[in-house]
mmCIF file of C-alpha atoms in Angstrom:
data_model
loop_
_atom_site.group_PDB
_atom_site.id
_atom_site.type_symbol
_atom_site.label_atom_id
_atom_site.label_comp_id
_atom_site.label_asym_id
_atom_site.label_seq_id
_atom_site.Cartn_x
_atom_site.Cartn_y
_atom_site.Cartn_z
ATOM 1 C CA MET D 1 110.265 137.713 82.001
ATOM 2 C CA TRP D 2 109.567 135.152 84.919
ATOM 3 C CA SER D 3 109.815 138.033 87.934
ATOM 4 C CA THR D 4 107.007 139.160 87.096
ATOM 5 C CA LEU D 5 104.749 136.122 86.394
ATOM 6 C CA PRO D 6 102.051 135.980 88.896
ATOM 7 C CA HIS D 7 101.694 131.972 88.672
ATOM 8 C CA LEU D 8 104.995 129.960 89.771
ATOM 9 C CA VAL D 9 105.219 126.371 89.207
ATOM 10 C CA PHE D 10 107.975 124.180 90.323
ATOM 11 C CA ASP D 11 107.423 120.493 89.104
ATOM 12 C CA SER D 12 109.370 117.228 88.419
ATOM 13 C CA GLN D 13 110.720 118.635 85.373
ATOM 14 C CA PHE D 14 112.023 121.655 87.132
ATOM 15 C CA LEU D 15 113.802 119.997 89.707
ATOM 16 C CA ASP D 16 115.397 117.451 87.278
ATOM 17 C CA PHE D 17 116.698 120.673 85.551
ATOM 18 C CA ALA D 18 118.102 121.873 88.746
ATOM 19 C CA PHE D 19 119.239 118.631 89.754
ATOM 20 C CA ASN D 20 121.245 118.275 86.149
ATOM 21 C CA TYR D 21 122.813 121.596 86.060
ATOM 22 C CA SER D 22 123.943 121.553 89.777
ATOM 23 C CA PHE D 23 128.058 121.897 89.793
ATOM 24 C CA ASP D 24 127.995 119.068 92.147
ATOM 25 C CA SER D 25 127.170 115.401 91.080
ATOM 26 C CA GLU D 26 126.127 114.802 94.981
ATOM 27 C CA PHE D 27 122.518 114.500 95.584
ATOM 28 C CA ASP D 28 122.284 117.257 98.016
ATOM 29 C CA ALA D 29 124.027 119.292 96.298
ATOM 30 C CA GLY D 30 121.329 119.008 93.430
ATOM 31 C CA VAL D 31 118.607 119.185 96.192
ATOM 32 C CA GLY D 32 120.465 122.833 97.190
ATOM 33 C CA ASN D 33 120.566 124.035 93.654
ATOM 34 C CA ALA D 34 116.823 123.718 93.791
ATOM 35 C CA ALA D 35 116.250 125.352 96.732
ATOM 36 C CA ARG D 36 118.549 128.203 95.539
ATOM 37 C CA ILE D 37 116.945 128.713 92.554
ATOM 38 C CA ILE D 38 113.412 128.853 94.032
ATOM 39 C CA ASN D 39 115.031 131.027 96.859
ATOM 40 C CA THR D 40 115.795 133.500 94.103
ATOM 41 C CA ILE D 41 113.093 133.713 92.174
ATOM 42 C CA LEU D 42 110.752 134.681 94.776
ATOM 43 C CA LEU D 43 113.410 137.345 96.617
ATOM 44 C CA GLN D 44 113.677 138.847 92.769
ATOM 45 C CA HIS D 45 110.076 138.744 92.204
ATOM 46 C CA THR D 46 108.859 142.111 91.713
ATOM 47 C CA GLY D 47 104.992 141.405 90.941
ATOM 48 C CA PRO D 48 102.316 139.478 93.178
ATOM 49 C CA ILE D 49 102.938 135.823 93.423
ATOM 50 C CA LEU D 50 99.061 135.065 92.795
ATOM 51 C CA GLY D 51 99.834 131.244 92.256
ATOM 52 C CA PHE D 52 102.494 128.691 93.804
ATOM 53 C CA HIS D 53 102.314 125.463 92.957
ATOM 54 C CA PHE D 54 105.273 122.786 94.493
ATOM 55 C CA MET D 55 104.738 119.215 93.105
ATOM 56 C CA SER D 56 107.708 116.871 93.942
ATOM 57 C CA ASN D 57 108.000 112.876 92.837
ATOM 58 C CA ASP D 58 110.194 112.839 96.496
ATOM 59 C CA ASP D 59 110.367 114.505 99.766
ATOM 60 C CA TYR D 60 113.690 115.511 99.950
ATOM 61 C CA MET D 61 112.785 119.292 99.481
ATOM 62 C CA ALA D 62 109.815 119.512 102.290
ATOM 63 C CA LYS D 63 111.908 120.860 104.839
ATOM 64 C CA TYR D 64 112.401 123.737 102.587
ATOM 65 C CA LEU D 65 108.731 124.315 102.252
ATOM 66 C CA ASP D 66 107.959 126.911 105.592
ATOM 67 C CA PRO D 67 109.705 129.963 104.467
ATOM 68 C CA TRP D 68 108.126 129.444 100.780
ATOM 69 C CA ILE D 69 105.039 129.181 102.552
ATOM 70 C CA ILE D 70 105.147 132.177 104.686
ATOM 71 C CA PHE D 71 107.111 134.004 101.728
ATOM 72 C CA VAL D 72 103.933 133.983 99.545
ATOM 73 C CA SER D 73 101.417 134.338 101.951
ATOM 74 C CA LYS D 74 102.455 137.709 102.588
ATOM 75 C CA HIS D 75 102.716 138.287 98.615
ATOM 76 C CA GLY D 76 99.387 137.980 97.375
ATOM 77 C CA ILE D 77 98.579 134.438 97.449
ATOM 78 C CA GLN D 78 95.366 133.263 95.932
ATOM 79 C CA LYS D 79 96.184 129.738 95.057
ATOM 80 C CA PHE D 80 98.739 127.480 96.401
ATOM 81 C CA THR D 81 99.303 123.749 95.765
ATOM 82 C CA ILE D 82 101.584 120.941 96.957
ATOM 83 C CA HIS D 83 102.257 117.638 95.670
ATOM 84 C CA LEU D 84 104.695 115.251 97.591
ATOM 85 C CA PRO D 85 104.701 111.755 96.858
ATOM 86 C CA ASP D 86 102.939 109.091 98.678
ATOM 87 C CA GLY D 87 104.547 107.489 102.066
ATOM 88 C CA SER D 88 106.775 110.449 102.442
ATOM 89 C CA CYS D 89 107.593 111.796 105.829
ATOM 90 C CA LEU D 90 104.821 113.765 107.533
ATOM 91 C CA TYR D 91 104.911 117.371 106.898
ATOM 92 C CA GLU D 92 103.048 120.015 109.105
ATOM 93 C CA LEU D 93 101.530 122.803 107.214
ATOM 94 C CA PRO D 94 102.674 126.011 108.804
ATOM 95 C CA TYR D 95 100.162 128.044 110.742
ATOM 96 C CA GLY D 96 100.318 131.080 108.502
ATOM 97 C CA ILE D 97 98.752 129.700 105.674
ATOM 98 C CA MET D 98 95.589 129.032 107.875
ATOM 99 C CA THR D 99 94.946 132.466 108.105
ATOM 100 C CA CYS D 100 96.650 133.768 105.286
ATOM 101 C CA SER D 101 93.788 136.664 104.092
ATOM 102 C CA SER D 102 94.557 136.206 100.239
ATOM 103 C CA LEU D 103 94.285 132.543 99.700
ATOM 104 C CA THR D 104 91.129 131.226 98.064
ATOM 105 C CA HIS D 105 92.858 127.557 96.825
ATOM 106 C CA LEU D 106 94.218 125.193 98.646
ATOM 107 C CA GLU D 107 96.081 121.517 97.807
ATOM 108 C CA VAL D 108 97.779 119.496 99.267
ATOM 109 C CA LEU D 109 98.421 115.918 97.883
ATOM 110 C CA ALA D 110 101.122 115.038 100.241
ATOM 111 C CA SER D 111 101.723 113.188 103.732
ATOM 112 C CA THR D 112 101.037 115.884 105.805
ATOM 113 C CA VAL D 113 99.966 116.886 109.159
ATOM 114 C CA PHE D 114 97.164 119.777 109.728
ATOM 115 C CA ARG D 115 96.431 121.177 113.122
ATOM 116 C CA PRO D 116 94.050 123.169 113.462
ATOM 117 C CA SER D 117 93.822 125.655 116.707
ATOM 118 C CA ASP D 118 90.258 126.449 117.434
ATOM 119 C CA CYS D 119 88.613 128.611 115.706
ATOM 120 C CA VAL D 120 91.543 128.761 113.541
ATOM 121 C CA LYS D 121 90.013 130.698 110.004
ATOM 122 C CA PHE D 122 90.569 130.540 106.543
ATOM 123 C CA PRO D 123 89.043 133.840 105.724
ATOM 124 C CA ASN D 124 88.636 133.867 102.170
ATOM 125 C CA LEU D 125 89.235 130.223 101.212
ATOM 126 C CA VAL D 126 86.769 128.789 98.049
ATOM 127 C CA SER D 127 88.226 125.645 97.766
ATOM 128 C CA LEU D 128 90.057 123.308 100.065
ATOM 129 C CA GLU D 129 91.410 119.738 98.782
ATOM 130 C CA LEU D 130 93.568 117.395 101.446
ATOM 131 C CA VAL D 131 94.637 114.295 100.369
ATOM 132 C CA ASP D 132 96.486 111.794 102.616
ATOM 133 C CA THR D 133 96.539 114.111 105.355
ATOM 134 C CA GLN D 134 95.918 113.541 109.161
ATOM 135 C CA ILE D 135 94.244 116.201 110.650
ATOM 136 C CA GLU D 136 94.986 116.474 114.597
ATOM 137 C CA CYS D 137 92.574 118.228 116.586
ATOM 138 C CA LYS D 138 93.887 119.492 120.328
ATOM 139 C CA LEU D 139 90.834 120.148 122.005
ATOM 140 C CA ILE D 140 87.740 118.409 122.747
ATOM 141 C CA GLU D 141 86.539 119.762 119.752
ATOM 142 C CA ASP D 142 88.232 122.205 117.664
ATOM 143 C CA THR D 143 86.691 124.539 115.598
ATOM 144 C CA LEU D 144 87.750 125.193 112.142
ATOM 145 C CA ILE D 145 86.280 128.484 110.078
ATOM 146 C CA LEU D 146 85.876 128.422 106.481
ATOM 147 C CA PRO D 147 83.479 131.118 105.872
ATOM 148 C CA MET D 148 83.585 131.719 102.340
ATOM 149 C CA LEU D 149 84.246 127.858 101.324
ATOM 150 C CA GLU D 150 82.339 126.383 98.291
ATOM 151 C CA THR D 151 84.388 123.248 97.456
ATOM 152 C CA LEU D 152 85.744 120.711 100.146
ATOM 153 C CA LYS D 153 87.622 117.354 98.722
ATOM 154 C CA LEU D 154 88.866 115.527 101.794
ATOM 155 C CA ILE D 155 90.442 111.973 100.567
ATOM 156 C CA SER D 156 92.525 109.053 102.512
ATOM 157 C CA CYS D 157 92.297 111.322 105.319
ATOM 158 C CA ARG D 158 92.516 110.627 108.831
ATOM 159 C CA VAL D 159 90.736 112.607 111.722
ATOM 160 C CA PHE D 160 92.027 112.586 115.040
ATOM 161 C CA GLY D 161 89.329 113.822 117.449
ATOM 162 C CA ARG D 162 86.191 116.155 117.161
ATOM 163 C CA MET D 163 86.833 118.468 115.022
ATOM 164 C CA ARG D 164 83.923 121.237 114.205
ATOM 165 C CA LEU D 165 83.341 122.581 110.878
ATOM 166 C CA VAL D 166 81.833 126.164 109.916
ATOM 167 C CA ALA D 167 81.308 126.606 106.643
ATOM 168 C CA PRO D 168 77.675 127.525 105.454
ATOM 169 C CA LYS D 169 78.491 128.507 101.851
ATOM 170 C CA LEU D 170 79.706 124.860 101.158
ATOM 171 C CA GLU D 171 78.096 123.278 97.827
ATOM 172 C CA ASN D 172 80.648 120.467 96.892
ATOM 173 C CA LEU D 173 81.401 117.918 99.425
ATOM 174 C CA THR D 174 84.056 115.069 98.369
ATOM 175 C CA ILE D 175 84.884 112.475 100.552
ATOM 176 C CA ASP D 176 86.864 109.441 99.961
ATOM 177 C CA ASN D 177 88.298 106.890 102.341
ATOM 178 C CA ILE D 178 88.206 108.771 105.245
ATOM 179 C CA ASP D 179 88.922 107.553 108.782
ATOM 180 C CA ILE D 180 87.076 110.033 110.769
ATOM 181 C CA GLU D 181 85.666 109.933 114.328
ATOM 182 C CA TYR D 182 83.207 112.465 114.374
ATOM 183 C CA LEU D 183 81.943 114.644 111.625
ATOM 184 C CA ASN D 184 79.260 117.779 112.402
ATOM 185 C CA PRO D 185 76.556 117.904 110.138
ATOM 186 C CA ILE D 186 78.237 120.187 107.315
ATOM 187 C CA VAL D 187 76.619 118.611 104.543
ATOM 188 C CA THR D 188 73.094 120.619 105.351
ATOM 189 C CA SER D 189 74.455 122.985 103.176
ATOM 190 C CA ILE D 190 75.575 121.366 99.781
ATOM 191 C CA LYS D 191 74.367 120.409 96.383
ATOM 192 C CA HIS D 192 76.650 118.088 95.072
ATOM 193 C CA LEU D 193 78.038 115.725 97.011
ATOM 194 C CA SER D 194 80.560 112.814 96.056
ATOM 195 C CA LEU D 195 81.654 109.516 98.328
ATOM 196 C CA ASP D 196 83.341 106.139 98.104
ATOM 197 C CA ARG D 197 81.443 103.030 99.609
ATOM 198 C CA SER D 198 83.570 103.594 102.928
ATOM 199 C CA SER D 199 82.468 106.938 103.561
ATOM 200 C CA LEU D 200 78.932 106.044 102.545
ATOM 201 C CA GLU D 201 79.175 103.476 105.236
ATOM 202 C CA ILE D 202 80.483 106.445 107.743
ATOM 203 C CA LEU D 203 77.613 108.919 106.829
ATOM 204 C CA ALA D 204 74.989 106.691 107.593
ATOM 205 C CA GLU D 205 76.337 105.798 111.346
ATOM 206 C CA LEU D 206 77.253 109.798 111.603
ATOM 207 C CA PHE D 207 73.722 111.052 110.794
ATOM 208 C CA HIS D 208 71.525 108.637 111.185
ATOM 209 C CA VAL D 209 68.586 109.515 113.402
ATOM 210 C CA ALA D 210 65.043 108.169 113.734
ATOM 211 C CA ALA D 211 62.904 106.948 110.925
ATOM 212 C CA ASP D 212 65.743 105.546 108.660
ATOM 213 C CA ARG D 213 66.615 108.821 107.745
ATOM 214 C CA LEU D 214 69.914 111.048 107.278
ATOM 215 C CA VAL D 215 70.261 114.375 108.408
ATOM 216 C CA LEU D 216 70.694 115.946 104.943
ATOM 217 C CA PRO D 217 70.314 119.332 103.299
ATOM 218 C CA GLN D 218 67.416 120.047 101.604
ATOM 219 C CA ASN D 219 68.915 121.354 97.996
ATOM 220 C CA LEU D 220 70.955 118.235 97.533
ATOM 221 C CA GLN D 221 70.957 118.152 93.518
ATOM 222 C CA THR D 222 73.652 115.746 92.475
ATOM 223 C CA LEU D 223 74.953 112.227 94.062
ATOM 224 C CA LYS D 224 78.214 110.171 93.174
ATOM 225 C CA ILE D 225 78.860 106.959 94.624
ATOM 226 C CA CYS D 226 81.859 105.217 93.828
ATOM 227 C CA ALA D 227 82.171 101.475 94.126
ATOM 228 C CA LEU D 228 78.863 100.439 95.468
ATOM 229 C CA GLY D 229 79.560 97.021 97.014
ATOM 230 C CA ILE D 230 77.088 94.346 96.265
ATOM 231 C CA SER D 231 75.699 94.059 99.810
ATOM 232 C CA VAL D 232 72.095 94.663 101.821
ATOM 233 C CA GLU D 233 74.146 96.874 104.165
ATOM 234 C CA GLN D 234 75.696 99.314 101.264
ATOM 235 C CA PHE D 235 72.597 99.467 99.415
ATOM 236 C CA SER D 236 70.376 99.895 101.796
ATOM 237 C CA GLY D 237 73.207 102.948 103.371
ATOM 238 C CA ALA D 238 72.560 104.411 99.869
ATOM 239 C CA LEU D 239 68.778 104.009 99.885
ATOM 240 C CA VAL D 240 68.919 106.276 103.307
ATOM 241 C CA LEU D 241 70.851 108.424 101.523
ATOM 242 C CA LEU D 242 68.606 108.909 98.733
ATOM 243 C CA ARG D 243 65.303 109.519 100.561
ATOM 244 C CA GLY D 244 66.767 111.830 102.494
ATOM 245 C CA SER D 245 67.280 113.838 99.363
ATOM 246 C CA PRO D 246 63.903 115.193 98.165
ATOM 247 C CA ASN D 247 65.399 117.044 95.689
ATOM 248 C CA LEU D 248 67.749 114.776 94.039
ATOM 249 C CA TYR D 249 67.691 114.864 90.361
ATOM 250 C CA GLU D 250 71.358 113.444 89.303
ATOM 251 C CA LEU D 251 72.282 110.246 90.293
ATOM 252 C CA ASP D 252 76.232 109.084 89.007
ATOM 253 C CA LEU D 253 77.378 106.141 90.591
ATOM 254 C CA SER D 254 79.684 102.561 89.505
ATOM 255 C CA VAL D 255 79.297 99.155 91.620
ATOM 256 C CA ALA D 256 81.680 97.184 92.896
ATOM 257 C CA VAL D 257 82.146 93.528 90.772
ATOM 258 C CA GLU D 258 79.774 90.697 92.032
ATOM 259 C CA VAL D 259 82.382 88.421 94.487
ATOM 260 C CA ASP D 260 79.556 86.037 96.243
ATOM 261 C CA GLU D 261 76.273 84.899 94.517
ATOM 262 C CA SER D 262 75.012 84.535 98.468
ATOM 263 C CA ARG D 263 75.758 88.578 98.998
ATOM 264 C CA THR D 264 73.835 89.275 95.617
ATOM 265 C CA THR D 265 70.895 86.846 96.340
ATOM 266 C CA GLU D 266 70.841 88.222 99.423
ATOM 267 C CA LEU D 267 70.814 91.810 98.030
ATOM 268 C CA PHE D 268 68.011 91.025 95.533
ATOM 269 C CA SER D 269 65.658 89.891 98.084
ATOM 270 C CA TYR D 270 65.788 92.863 99.816
ATOM 271 C CA LEU D 271 65.537 95.182 97.015
ATOM 272 C CA SER D 272 62.266 93.041 96.400
ATOM 273 C CA LYS D 273 60.812 93.913 99.517
ATOM 274 C CA ALA D 274 61.749 97.075 99.272
ATOM 275 C CA GLU D 275 58.915 98.965 97.051
ATOM 276 C CA SER D 276 58.296 102.177 99.271
ATOM 277 C CA HIS D 277 61.418 102.678 100.097
ATOM 278 C CA LEU D 278 62.487 102.429 96.334
ATOM 279 C CA ASN D 279 59.594 104.762 95.318
ATOM 280 C CA GLU D 280 60.544 106.993 98.001
ATOM 281 C CA ALA D 281 64.578 107.086 96.906
ATOM 282 C CA PHE D 282 64.148 107.576 93.308
ATOM 283 C CA ARG D 283 60.860 109.382 92.765
ATOM 284 C CA MET D 284 62.534 112.870 91.805
ATOM 285 C CA ILE D 285 65.951 111.644 90.040
ATOM 286 C CA GLN D 286 65.739 113.067 86.361
ATOM 287 C CA LYS D 287 69.421 111.324 85.033
ATOM 288 C CA VAL D 288 71.750 108.426 86.114
ATOM 289 C CA ARG D 289 74.927 107.608 85.319
ATOM 290 C CA VAL D 290 76.692 104.337 85.323
ATOM 291 C CA ARG D 291 80.316 104.344 85.268
ATOM 292 C CA GLU D 292 82.405 101.380 84.310
ATOM 293 C CA PHE D 293 79.345 99.373 83.553
ATOM 294 C CA LYS D 294 80.137 95.960 83.193
ATOM 295 C CA GLY D 295 76.958 93.913 82.711
ATOM 296 C CA SER D 296 76.895 91.766 85.905
ATOM 297 C CA ARG D 297 73.716 90.980 87.713
ATOM 298 C CA ALA D 298 73.566 93.400 90.095
ATOM 299 C CA GLU D 299 74.469 96.335 87.725
ATOM 300 C CA MET D 300 71.248 95.258 85.902
ATOM 301 C CA TYR D 301 69.071 94.774 88.490
ATOM 302 C CA LEU D 302 69.778 98.483 89.828
ATOM 303 C CA ILE D 303 69.134 99.634 86.551
ATOM 304 C CA LYS D 304 65.687 97.949 86.157
ATOM 305 C CA LEU D 305 64.785 99.096 89.443
ATOM 306 C CA LEU D 306 65.513 103.068 88.673
ATOM 307 C CA LEU D 307 63.565 102.420 85.428
ATOM 308 C CA ALA D 308 60.620 100.989 87.283
ATOM 309 C CA TYR D 309 60.774 103.313 90.166
ATOM 310 C CA SER D 310 61.581 106.578 88.383
ATOM 311 C CA PRO D 311 58.735 108.348 87.450
ATOM 312 C CA LYS D 312 60.571 111.581 86.550
ATOM 313 C CA ARG D 313 63.552 109.723 84.516
ATOM 314 C CA GLU D 314 64.847 111.301 81.598
ATOM 315 C CA LYS D 315 68.176 110.033 80.762
ATOM 316 C CA ILE D 316 70.079 106.819 82.153
ATOM 317 C CA VAL D 317 74.133 106.717 80.683
ATOM 318 C CA GLU D 318 76.076 103.211 80.787
ATOM 319 C CA GLN D 319 79.659 103.832 80.232
ATOM 320 C CA PHE D 320 80.506 100.311 79.570
ATOM 321 C CA LYS D 321 84.524 98.919 80.608
ATOM 322 C CA ASN D 322 85.960 96.091 79.386
ATOM 323 C CA CYS D 323 82.872 94.952 77.252
ATOM 324 C CA ASN D 324 83.137 93.630 73.772
ATOM 325 C CA SER D 325 80.453 95.286 70.685
ATOM 326 C CA SER D 326 78.548 92.366 70.723
ATOM 327 C CA ASP D 327 78.240 92.235 74.593
ATOM 328 C CA CYS D 328 77.638 95.840 74.839
ATOM 329 C CA ILE D 329 74.552 95.348 72.329
ATOM 330 C CA GLU D 330 73.007 92.695 73.945
ATOM 331 C CA HIS D 331 73.069 94.495 77.530
ATOM 332 C CA LEU D 332 71.402 97.300 75.606
ATOM 333 C CA LYS D 333 68.816 94.695 74.481
ATOM 334 C CA GLU D 334 68.128 93.622 77.667
ATOM 335 C CA LEU D 335 67.968 97.078 79.686
ATOM 336 C CA ILE D 336 65.678 98.893 76.474
ATOM 337 C CA SER D 337 63.201 95.766 77.343
ATOM 338 C CA PHE D 338 62.736 96.625 81.392
ATOM 339 C CA PRO D 339 59.481 98.593 81.913
ATOM 340 C CA ARG D 340 59.824 101.952 83.103
ATOM 341 C CA ALA D 341 57.528 104.414 85.059
ATOM 342 C CA SER D 342 58.662 107.549 82.653
ATOM 343 C CA THR D 343 57.910 107.350 79.277
ATOM 344 C CA LYS D 344 60.676 110.130 78.589
ATOM 345 C CA ALA D 345 63.421 107.317 79.643
ATOM 346 C CA VAL D 346 66.435 106.815 77.415
ATOM 347 C CA ILE D 347 68.883 104.535 77.364
ATOM 348 C CA LYS D 348 72.567 105.645 76.203
#
């Protein structure tokens, strides 16, 4: 039955089974048995292999990945997943997977090295997720062509050199904890953007131009910011991002815990003098979601500003964290009492 299954999944449960049924109790024998089973399944498979998903809690089998990747790339692979543990030895993705014409989804959660040569092309890749990946560019500026890419996630990645991404259909971009020297404005086509506090600062630096704006797409519709810092630098960067997105209608954010009263006071002073920027930043937003809401001074003040400067606001949703019912009720009472620019604004 397995010989015709289009999607093959080799996870930690499978690896435990392979180890337990090895004729030799030695660790290397268990590894070899697991590799032999996978080799047998691939060689005896009679149908197309549309999905190949390898997920291990250890890195002992990384040395076997290359021939498997090359094999499935020649048998119609569409969705490919690699999960290896944090801190494992660096694994370099083979060049063949980058030029595979059938591949549509690639997910790599592992300590990997990705070395795109100039004009490397994933011809039909729709979704690319790289976690804990080291991207190394060999030339002065390498070009990575992704003509069909719609979704890109870069999480805990480091980019060495200048990488120019060509992705005209990109609509969904997630950037979280990246270390990058240069990034061309791939954001010019996106509709949905998610980033963390450090990436917010990086974007502000990379795309900062005259008039205190970012070179951002006119069609950005939703924005998610994780752990927005309590500082003038963080909030000013967020305002620059919001002001450069005239069609933004949904904002999803979480605010970091207050740790320094002086920084909070400094931030409030800055925001109280930024009325024109607030008007421009919040004018089109209709829905706001505040995650991990704790009822801090900064969170309460931010929602107060959102209500006061958002004439098209329809809904604000708070998702409380570590808050008992009585405190939640008190926070909601205070939030409801805030003046609002929109008569349609509802707090939930």
